[in-house]
């Protein structure tokens, strides 16, 4: 999926700072372990952009659920 992201800052931050927590039907739950990445995903435009890409990859409508956790707390 990351290969389809054509926004360099978003692609770099996602690749290094998100963890897919679970996938349930049409929802993908991700944990963000970096505050900057979380801030990027708080922007509706970025979230909708990623949902669109995931929907294309999985061939069904997808909703992203994002939660933030400090890296040191997660690991």
Coordinates of C-alpha atoms in Angstrom, one line a residue:
X1 CA 0.0 0.0 0.0
X2 CA 2.8 2.4 0.8
X3 CA 4.1 2.2 -2.7
X4 CA 0.9 3.9 -3.9
X5 CA 1.2 6.9 -1.6
X6 CA 2.6 9.7 -3.7
X7 CA 3.0 12.2 -0.9
X8 CA 6.7 11.7 0.2
X9 CA 6.4 13.0 3.8
X10 CA 3.3 10.9 4.4
X11 CA 4.9 7.8 2.9
X12 CA 8.0 8.1 5.0
X13 CA 6.2 8.7 8.2
X14 CA 3.7 5.9 7.6
X15 CA 6.4 3.4 6.8
X16 CA 8.3 4.1 10.0
X17 CA 5.6 5.0 12.6
X18 CA 2.4 3.0 12.2
X19 CA 1.4 -0.5 13.2
X20 CA -1.6 -2.3 11.9
X21 CA -3.4 -3.4 15.0
X22 CA -6.3 -5.2 13.5
X23 CA -8.5 -5.6 10.4
X24 CA -12.2 -6.1 10.9
X25 CA -14.5 -6.3 7.9
X26 CA -14.3 -2.7 6.5
X27 CA -12.2 -1.2 9.3
X28 CA -8.4 -1.1 9.7
X29 CA -7.2 -0.2 13.1
X30 CA -3.7 1.4 13.2
X31 CA -1.6 2.5 16.1
X32 CA 0.6 5.5 15.5
X33 CA 3.8 5.7 17.6
X34 CA 5.0 9.2 16.5
X35 CA 3.3 12.5 17.3
X36 CA 4.1 14.1 13.9
X37 CA 2.6 11.1 12.0
X38 CA -0.5 11.3 14.3
X39 CA -0.8 15.0 13.5
X40 CA -0.6 14.2 9.7
X41 CA -3.4 11.6 10.1
X42 CA -5.6 14.0 12.1
X43 CA -6.0 15.9 8.9
X44 CA -9.2 14.6 7.3
X45 CA -7.7 15.0 3.8
X46 CA -4.8 12.6 4.6
X47 CA -7.0 10.1 6.3
X48 CA -9.5 10.1 3.3
X49 CA -6.5 9.8 0.9
X50 CA -5.3 6.6 2.7
X51 CA -8.7 5.2 3.0
X52 CA -9.1 5.6 -0.8
X53 CA -5.8 3.8 -1.4
X54 CA -6.7 0.9 1.0
X55 CA -10.1 0.6 -0.6
X56 CA -8.5 0.2 -4.0
X57 CA -5.9 -2.3 -2.8
X58 CA -8.5 -4.4 -0.9
X59 CA -11.4 -3.9 -3.4
X60 CA -13.9 -2.8 -0.8
X61 CA -14.6 0.4 1.1
X62 CA -12.3 0.8 4.1
X63 CA -12.4 3.0 7.1
X64 CA -9.3 3.8 9.1
X65 CA -9.4 4.0 12.9
X66 CA -6.3 5.7 14.2
X67 CA -5.0 5.7 17.8
X68 CA -1.8 7.2 19.2
X69 CA 0.5 5.6 21.6
X70 CA 4.0 6.7 22.7
X71 CA 6.7 4.5 21.1
X72 CA 8.2 3.7 24.5
X73 CA 4.8 2.8 25.9
X74 CA 4.0 0.5 22.9
X75 CA 7.2 -1.4 23.0

